[in-house]
Short mmCIF file of C-alpha atoms and ligand atoms in Angstrom, two decimals:
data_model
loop_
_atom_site.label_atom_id
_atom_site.label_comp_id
_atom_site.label_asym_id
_atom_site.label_seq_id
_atom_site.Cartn_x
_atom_site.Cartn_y
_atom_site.Cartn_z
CA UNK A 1 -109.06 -37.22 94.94
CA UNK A 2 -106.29 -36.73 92.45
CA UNK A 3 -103.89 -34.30 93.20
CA UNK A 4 -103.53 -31.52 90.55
CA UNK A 5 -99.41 -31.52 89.71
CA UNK A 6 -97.12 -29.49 87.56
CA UNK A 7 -93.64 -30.97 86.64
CA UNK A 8 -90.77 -28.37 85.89
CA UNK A 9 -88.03 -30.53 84.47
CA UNK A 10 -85.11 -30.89 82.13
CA UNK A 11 -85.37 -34.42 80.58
CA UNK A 12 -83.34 -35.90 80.87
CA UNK A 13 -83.88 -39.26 81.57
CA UNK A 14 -85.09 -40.45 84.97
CA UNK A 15 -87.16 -36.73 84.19
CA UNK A 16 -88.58 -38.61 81.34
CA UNK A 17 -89.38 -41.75 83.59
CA UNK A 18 -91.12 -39.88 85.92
CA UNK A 19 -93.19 -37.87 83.44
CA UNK A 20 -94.37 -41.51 81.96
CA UNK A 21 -95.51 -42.50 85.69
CA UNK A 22 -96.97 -38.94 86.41
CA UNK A 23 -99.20 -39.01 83.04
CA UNK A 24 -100.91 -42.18 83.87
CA UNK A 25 -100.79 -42.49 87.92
CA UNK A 26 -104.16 -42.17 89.47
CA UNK A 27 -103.26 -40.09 92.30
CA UNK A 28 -101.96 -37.53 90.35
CA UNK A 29 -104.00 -34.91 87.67
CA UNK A 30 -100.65 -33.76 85.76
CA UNK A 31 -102.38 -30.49 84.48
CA UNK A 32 -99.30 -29.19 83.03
CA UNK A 33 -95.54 -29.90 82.22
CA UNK A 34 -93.27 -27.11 81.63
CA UNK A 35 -89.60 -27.18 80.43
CA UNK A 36 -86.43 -25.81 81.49
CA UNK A 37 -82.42 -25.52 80.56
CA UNK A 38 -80.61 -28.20 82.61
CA UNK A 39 -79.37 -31.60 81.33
CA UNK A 40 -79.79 -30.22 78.39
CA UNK A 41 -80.44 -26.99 76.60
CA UNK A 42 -83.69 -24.70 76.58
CA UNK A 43 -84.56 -26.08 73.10
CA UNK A 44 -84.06 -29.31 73.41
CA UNK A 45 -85.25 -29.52 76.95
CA UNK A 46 -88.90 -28.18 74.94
CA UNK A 47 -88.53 -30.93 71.90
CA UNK A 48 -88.00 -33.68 74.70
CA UNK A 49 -90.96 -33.07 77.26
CA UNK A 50 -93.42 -32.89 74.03
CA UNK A 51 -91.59 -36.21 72.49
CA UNK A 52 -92.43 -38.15 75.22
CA UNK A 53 -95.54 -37.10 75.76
CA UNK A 54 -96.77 -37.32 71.98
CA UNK A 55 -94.99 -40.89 72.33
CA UNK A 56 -96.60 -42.00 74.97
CA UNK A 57 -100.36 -40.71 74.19
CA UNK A 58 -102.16 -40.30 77.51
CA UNK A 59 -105.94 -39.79 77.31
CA UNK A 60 -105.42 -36.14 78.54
CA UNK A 61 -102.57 -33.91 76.94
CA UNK A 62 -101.21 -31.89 80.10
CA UNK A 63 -100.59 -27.94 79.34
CA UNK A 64 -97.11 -27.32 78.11
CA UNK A 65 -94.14 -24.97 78.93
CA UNK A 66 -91.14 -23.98 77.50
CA UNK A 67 -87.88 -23.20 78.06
CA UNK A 68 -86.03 -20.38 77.62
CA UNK A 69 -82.71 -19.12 77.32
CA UNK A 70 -80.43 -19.03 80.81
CA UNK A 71 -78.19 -16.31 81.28
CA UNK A 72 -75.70 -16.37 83.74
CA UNK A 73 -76.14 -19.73 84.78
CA UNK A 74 -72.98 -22.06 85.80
CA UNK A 75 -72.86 -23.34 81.71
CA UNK A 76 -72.71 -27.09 81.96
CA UNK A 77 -75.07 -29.34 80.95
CA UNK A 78 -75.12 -33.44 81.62
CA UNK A 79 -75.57 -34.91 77.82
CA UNK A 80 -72.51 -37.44 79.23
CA UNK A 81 -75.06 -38.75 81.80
CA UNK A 82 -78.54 -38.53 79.13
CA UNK A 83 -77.16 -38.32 75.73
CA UNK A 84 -76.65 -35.50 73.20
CA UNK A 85 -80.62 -35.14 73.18
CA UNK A 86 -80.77 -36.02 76.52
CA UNK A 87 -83.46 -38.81 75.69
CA UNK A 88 -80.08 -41.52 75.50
CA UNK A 89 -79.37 -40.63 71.58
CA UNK A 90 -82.54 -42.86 69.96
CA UNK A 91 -83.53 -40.04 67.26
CA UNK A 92 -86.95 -39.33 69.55
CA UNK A 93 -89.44 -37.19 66.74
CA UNK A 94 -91.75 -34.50 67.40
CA UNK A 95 -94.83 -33.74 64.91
CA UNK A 96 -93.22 -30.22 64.63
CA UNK A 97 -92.72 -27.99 67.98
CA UNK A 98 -96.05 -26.52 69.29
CA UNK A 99 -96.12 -22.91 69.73
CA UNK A 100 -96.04 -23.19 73.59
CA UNK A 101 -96.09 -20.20 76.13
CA UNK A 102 -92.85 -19.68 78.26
CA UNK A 103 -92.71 -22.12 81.10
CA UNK A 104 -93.48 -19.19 84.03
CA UNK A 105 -96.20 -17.94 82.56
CA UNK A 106 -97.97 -21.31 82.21
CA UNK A 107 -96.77 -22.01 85.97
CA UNK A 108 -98.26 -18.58 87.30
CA UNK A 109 -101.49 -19.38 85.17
CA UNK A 110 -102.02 -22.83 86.62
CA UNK A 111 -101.59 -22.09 89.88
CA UNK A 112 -104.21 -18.68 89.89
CA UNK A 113 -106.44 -21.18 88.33
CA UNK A 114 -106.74 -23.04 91.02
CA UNK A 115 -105.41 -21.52 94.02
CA UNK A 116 -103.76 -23.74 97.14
CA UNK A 117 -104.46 -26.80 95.02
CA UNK A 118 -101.70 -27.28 92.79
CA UNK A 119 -98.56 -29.12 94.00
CA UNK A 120 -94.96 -28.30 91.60
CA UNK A 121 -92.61 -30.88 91.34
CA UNK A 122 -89.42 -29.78 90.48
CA UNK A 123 -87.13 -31.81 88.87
CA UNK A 124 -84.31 -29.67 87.25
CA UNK A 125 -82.75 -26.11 87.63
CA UNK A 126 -85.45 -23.57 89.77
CA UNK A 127 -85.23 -21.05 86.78
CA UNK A 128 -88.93 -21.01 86.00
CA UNK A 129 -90.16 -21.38 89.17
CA UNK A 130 -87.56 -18.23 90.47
CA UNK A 131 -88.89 -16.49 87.40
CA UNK A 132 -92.77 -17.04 88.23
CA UNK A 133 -91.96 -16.03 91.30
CA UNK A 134 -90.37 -12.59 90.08
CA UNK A 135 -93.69 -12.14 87.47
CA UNK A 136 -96.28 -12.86 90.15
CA UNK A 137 -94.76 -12.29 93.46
CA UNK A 138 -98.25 -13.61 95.29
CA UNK A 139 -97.78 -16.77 93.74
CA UNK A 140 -95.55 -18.61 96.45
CA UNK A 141 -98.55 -18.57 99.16
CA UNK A 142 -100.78 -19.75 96.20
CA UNK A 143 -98.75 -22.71 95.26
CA UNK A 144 -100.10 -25.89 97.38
CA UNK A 145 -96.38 -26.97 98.00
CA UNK A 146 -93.40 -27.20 96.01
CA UNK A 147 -91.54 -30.42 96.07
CA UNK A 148 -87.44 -29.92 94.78
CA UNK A 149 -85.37 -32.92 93.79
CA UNK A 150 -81.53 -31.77 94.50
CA UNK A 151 -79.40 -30.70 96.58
CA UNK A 152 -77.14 -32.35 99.73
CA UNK A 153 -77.32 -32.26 103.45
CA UNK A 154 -74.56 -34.15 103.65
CA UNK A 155 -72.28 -32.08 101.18
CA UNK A 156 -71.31 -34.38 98.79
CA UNK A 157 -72.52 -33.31 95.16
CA UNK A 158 -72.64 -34.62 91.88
CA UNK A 159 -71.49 -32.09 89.67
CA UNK A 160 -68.90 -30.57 91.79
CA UNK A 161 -67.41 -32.07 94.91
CA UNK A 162 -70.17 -30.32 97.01
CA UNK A 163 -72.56 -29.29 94.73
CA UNK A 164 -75.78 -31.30 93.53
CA UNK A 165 -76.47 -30.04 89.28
CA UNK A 166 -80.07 -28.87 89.29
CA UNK A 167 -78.55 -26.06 92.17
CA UNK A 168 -75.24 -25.49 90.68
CA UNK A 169 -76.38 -25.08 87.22
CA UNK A 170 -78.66 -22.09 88.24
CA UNK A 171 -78.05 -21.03 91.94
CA UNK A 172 -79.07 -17.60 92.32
CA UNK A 173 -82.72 -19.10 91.26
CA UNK A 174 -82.57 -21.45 93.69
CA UNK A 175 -81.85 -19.56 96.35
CA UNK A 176 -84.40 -17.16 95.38
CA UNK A 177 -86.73 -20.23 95.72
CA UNK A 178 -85.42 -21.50 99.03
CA UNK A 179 -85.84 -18.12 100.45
CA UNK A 180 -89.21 -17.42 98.87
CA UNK A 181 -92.05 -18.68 101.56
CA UNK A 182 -93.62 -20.96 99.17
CA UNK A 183 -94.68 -24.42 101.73
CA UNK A 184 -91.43 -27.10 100.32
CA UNK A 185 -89.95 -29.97 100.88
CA UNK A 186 -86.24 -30.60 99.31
CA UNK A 187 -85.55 -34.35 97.98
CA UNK A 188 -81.71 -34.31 98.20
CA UNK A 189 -79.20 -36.73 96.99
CA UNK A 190 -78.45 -37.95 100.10
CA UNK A 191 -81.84 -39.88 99.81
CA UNK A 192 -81.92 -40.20 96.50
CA UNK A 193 -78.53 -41.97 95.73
CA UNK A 194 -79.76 -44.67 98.73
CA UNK A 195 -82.19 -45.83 95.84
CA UNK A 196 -80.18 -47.91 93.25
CA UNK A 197 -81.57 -49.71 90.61
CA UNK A 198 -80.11 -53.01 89.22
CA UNK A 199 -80.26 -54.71 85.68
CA UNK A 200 -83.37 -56.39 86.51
CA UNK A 201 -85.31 -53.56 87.02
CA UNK A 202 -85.41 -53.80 83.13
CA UNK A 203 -87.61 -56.94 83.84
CA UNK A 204 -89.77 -55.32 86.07
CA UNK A 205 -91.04 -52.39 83.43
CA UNK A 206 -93.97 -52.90 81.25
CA UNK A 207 -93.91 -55.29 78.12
CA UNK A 208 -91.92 -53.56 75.11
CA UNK A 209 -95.51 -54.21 73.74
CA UNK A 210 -97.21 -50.74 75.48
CA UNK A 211 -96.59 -47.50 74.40
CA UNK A 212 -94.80 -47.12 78.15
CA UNK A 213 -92.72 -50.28 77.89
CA UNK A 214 -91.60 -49.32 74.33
CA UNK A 215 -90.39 -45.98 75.43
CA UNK A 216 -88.59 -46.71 78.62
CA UNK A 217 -86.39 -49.85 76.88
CA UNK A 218 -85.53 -47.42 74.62
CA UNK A 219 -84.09 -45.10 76.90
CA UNK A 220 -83.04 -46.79 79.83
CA UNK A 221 -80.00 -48.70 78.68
CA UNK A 222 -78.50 -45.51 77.25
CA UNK A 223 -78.51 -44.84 81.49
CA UNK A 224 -77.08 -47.85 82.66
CA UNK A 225 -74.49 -47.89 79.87
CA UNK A 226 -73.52 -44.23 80.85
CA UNK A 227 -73.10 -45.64 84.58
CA UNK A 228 -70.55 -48.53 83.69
CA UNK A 229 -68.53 -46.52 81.10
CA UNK A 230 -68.30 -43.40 83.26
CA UNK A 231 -68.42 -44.54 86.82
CA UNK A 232 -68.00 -48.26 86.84
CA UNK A 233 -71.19 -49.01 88.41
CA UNK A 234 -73.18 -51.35 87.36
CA UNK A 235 -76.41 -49.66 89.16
CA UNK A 236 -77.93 -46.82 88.35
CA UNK A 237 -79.99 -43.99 90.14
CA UNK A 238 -82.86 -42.59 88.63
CA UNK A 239 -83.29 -38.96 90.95
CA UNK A 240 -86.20 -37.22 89.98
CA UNK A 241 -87.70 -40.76 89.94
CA UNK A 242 -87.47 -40.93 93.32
CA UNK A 243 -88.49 -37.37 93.99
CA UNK A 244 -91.85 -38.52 92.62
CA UNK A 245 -92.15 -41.42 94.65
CA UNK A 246 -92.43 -38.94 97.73
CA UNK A 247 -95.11 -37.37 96.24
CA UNK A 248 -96.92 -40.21 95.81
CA UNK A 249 -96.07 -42.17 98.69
CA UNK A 250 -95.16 -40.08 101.03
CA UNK A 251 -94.95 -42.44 103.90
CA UNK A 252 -92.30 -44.27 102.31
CA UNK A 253 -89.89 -41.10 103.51
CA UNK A 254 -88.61 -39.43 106.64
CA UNK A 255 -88.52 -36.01 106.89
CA UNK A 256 -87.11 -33.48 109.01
CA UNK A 257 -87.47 -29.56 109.18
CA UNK A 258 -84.24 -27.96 108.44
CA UNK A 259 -83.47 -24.18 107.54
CA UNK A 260 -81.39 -24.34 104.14
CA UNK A 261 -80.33 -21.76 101.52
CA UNK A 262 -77.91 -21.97 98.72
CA UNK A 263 -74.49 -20.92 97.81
CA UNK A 264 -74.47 -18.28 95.04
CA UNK A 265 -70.71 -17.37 94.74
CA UNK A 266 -68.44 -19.50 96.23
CA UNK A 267 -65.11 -20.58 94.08
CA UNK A 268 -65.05 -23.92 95.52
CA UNK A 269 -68.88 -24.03 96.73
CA UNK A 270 -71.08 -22.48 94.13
CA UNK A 271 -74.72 -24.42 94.26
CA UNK A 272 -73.74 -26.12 97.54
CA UNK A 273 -77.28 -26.24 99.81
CA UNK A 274 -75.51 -25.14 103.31
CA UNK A 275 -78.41 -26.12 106.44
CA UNK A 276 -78.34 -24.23 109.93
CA UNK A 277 -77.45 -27.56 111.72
CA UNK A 278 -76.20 -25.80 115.10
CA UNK A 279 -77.34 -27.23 118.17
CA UNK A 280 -79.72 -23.78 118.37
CA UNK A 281 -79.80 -23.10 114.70
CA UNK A 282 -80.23 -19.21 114.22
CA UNK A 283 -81.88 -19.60 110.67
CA UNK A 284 -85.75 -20.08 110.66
CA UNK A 285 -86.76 -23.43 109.09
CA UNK A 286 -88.06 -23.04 105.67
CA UNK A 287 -88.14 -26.60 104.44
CA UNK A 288 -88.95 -29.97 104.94
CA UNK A 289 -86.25 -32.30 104.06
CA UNK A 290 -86.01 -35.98 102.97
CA UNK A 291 -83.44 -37.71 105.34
CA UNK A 292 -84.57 -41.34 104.65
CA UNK A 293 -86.14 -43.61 102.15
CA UNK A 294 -86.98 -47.15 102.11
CA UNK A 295 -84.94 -48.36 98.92
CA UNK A 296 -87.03 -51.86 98.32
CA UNK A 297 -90.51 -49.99 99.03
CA UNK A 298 -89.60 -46.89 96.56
CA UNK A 299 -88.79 -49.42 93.69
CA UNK A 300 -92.05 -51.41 94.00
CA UNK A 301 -93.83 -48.22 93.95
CA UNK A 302 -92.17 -47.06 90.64
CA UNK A 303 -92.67 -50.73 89.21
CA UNK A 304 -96.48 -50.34 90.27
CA UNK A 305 -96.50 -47.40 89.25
CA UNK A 306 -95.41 -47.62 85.73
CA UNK A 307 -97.14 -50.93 85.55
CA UNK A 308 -100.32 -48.97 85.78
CA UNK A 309 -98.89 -46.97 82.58
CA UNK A 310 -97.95 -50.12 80.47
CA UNK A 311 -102.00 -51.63 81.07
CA UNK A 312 -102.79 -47.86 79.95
CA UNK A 313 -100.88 -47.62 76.77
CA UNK A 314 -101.38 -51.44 75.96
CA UNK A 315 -102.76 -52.16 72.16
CA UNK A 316 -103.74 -50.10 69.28
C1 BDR B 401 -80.45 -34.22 88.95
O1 BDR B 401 -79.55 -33.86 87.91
C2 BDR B 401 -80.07 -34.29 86.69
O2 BDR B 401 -79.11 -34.86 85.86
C3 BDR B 401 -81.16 -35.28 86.99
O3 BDR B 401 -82.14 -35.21 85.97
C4 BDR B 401 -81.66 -34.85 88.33
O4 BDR B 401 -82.68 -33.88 88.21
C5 BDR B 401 -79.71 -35.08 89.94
O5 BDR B 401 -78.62 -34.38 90.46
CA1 CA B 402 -83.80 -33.55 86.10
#
């Protein structure tokens, strides 16, 4: 049976790569997407997850969320990395913005819907879920399990030189999260960066032909253009891509249980995700953590994956 998903996310590209896999992949009922500051801001984060979805026209339109303003958070945003919309600058249209309900309240009301069923997949900043957490404080034993793309183990960031974004651009929420008892498991760049994706994965995607081809050729090169110019690599990694991967195959992963919690106000540190790793750790585990991936199996999967999507949004 398919399992019932919410995505929290900031597209954002490899967000918007994984929504196209999520909307169409059999094992997976996305019953709602909901949008949050990140990559880029609240607004735009809210005009991007409708674009692509009203671009790419699944059968079922998933419930939608959206952001809302931030305060407090660490004020950076990664258009260098996604483009000034985020969607890699290719004037993406929406009919005219929905009147959608904020993002926690449609994560609170999904999840009572249908209680220990839904899983969250979380692929920006933990605002939402933090704040549907504070509005329904049940709602972390009701939530099936929460699956987080960010973070390091091994303390090498992204965004800082310790810190991974989605926890350094709002870590007070994510340490509310990481210390809420909600069932999770933590995707962290030290997994996620092992899975690099060269120029011919651009062969591999879906003919330009299918709604899903179409949007992906369109967005992609922005992404490996952004890699060469600002980091001379000619690979690229595509995160949150990954962190859906696990979801759907998670055998393709190794995971260990660690204890982990965040660093709120460090000068040097702020966002870093610090782990009891003592030989007797004197935190309790709270998480399950990626340590491993295989790289070759995870790409098939998102080829096959989105493959399914391109025969879906073929024609017309
Ligand atoms: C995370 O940061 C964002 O730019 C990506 O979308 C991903 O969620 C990786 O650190
Ligand atoms: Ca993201």
């Amino acid at each position: 049976m398919a399992r019932k998903v919410i995505i929290d996310c900031d597209p954002g590209i490899d967000d918007a790569v994984a929504i196209s896999m999520a909307l169409f992949d059999p094992r997976i009922e996305l019953v709602a997407v909901t949008a949050t500051a990140g990559n880029v801001p609240a607004e735009q984060a809210s005009r991007n997850v409708q674009a692509v979805i009203e671009r790419l026209d699944p059968p079922r339109f998933p419930r939608l969320g959206a952001a809302t303003f931030v305060e407090g958070c660490a004020g950076t945003d990664n258009r260098l990395m996604h483009g000034d919309d985020g969607l890699g600058n290719q004037g993406h249209v929406i009919s005219r913005l929905h009147h959608q309900h904020p993002s926690e309240k449609v994560i609170c009301d999904v999840v009572r819907a249908d209680p220990h069923r839904v899983t969250l997949i979380c692929l920006g900043p933990l605002t939402n879920i933090a704040r549907a957490f504070q509005r329904d404080p049940e709602l972390p034993v009701l939530v099936d399990r929460l699956v987080i793309s960010g973070g390091c183990v091994d303390g090498v960031g992204n965004v800082t030189a310790v810190a991974e974004f989605n926890m350094f651009f709002d870590a007070s929420s994510a340490r509310t999260v990481f210390r809420s008892p909600v069932t999770k498991t933590l995707v962290p760049l030290d997994v996620t960066r092992t899975v690099r994706l060269t120029l011919d994965f651009l062969d591999r995607l879906p003919p330009e032909t299918t709604r899903v081809g179409g949007f992906l050729r369109s967005i992609l090169p922005f992404t490996y253009r952004a890699y060469r110019q600002r980091l001379g690599q000619e690979s690229i990694l595509l995160h949150d891509v990954v962190t859906l991967v696990s979801v759907l195959e998670p055998a393709l992963f190794e995971y260990t249980e660690m204890s982990g919690d965040v660093e709120t106000r460090g000068e040097l540190t702020l966002g870093l995700t610090v782990f009891d790793r003592r030989h007797s750790p004197q935190w309790r585990a709270n998480m399950d953590v990626a340590r491993w991936a295989d790289p070759e199996k995870v790409i098939d999967c998102m080829v096959n994956s989105l493959s399914l999507a391109g025969s879906a949004t073929a024609g017309e």
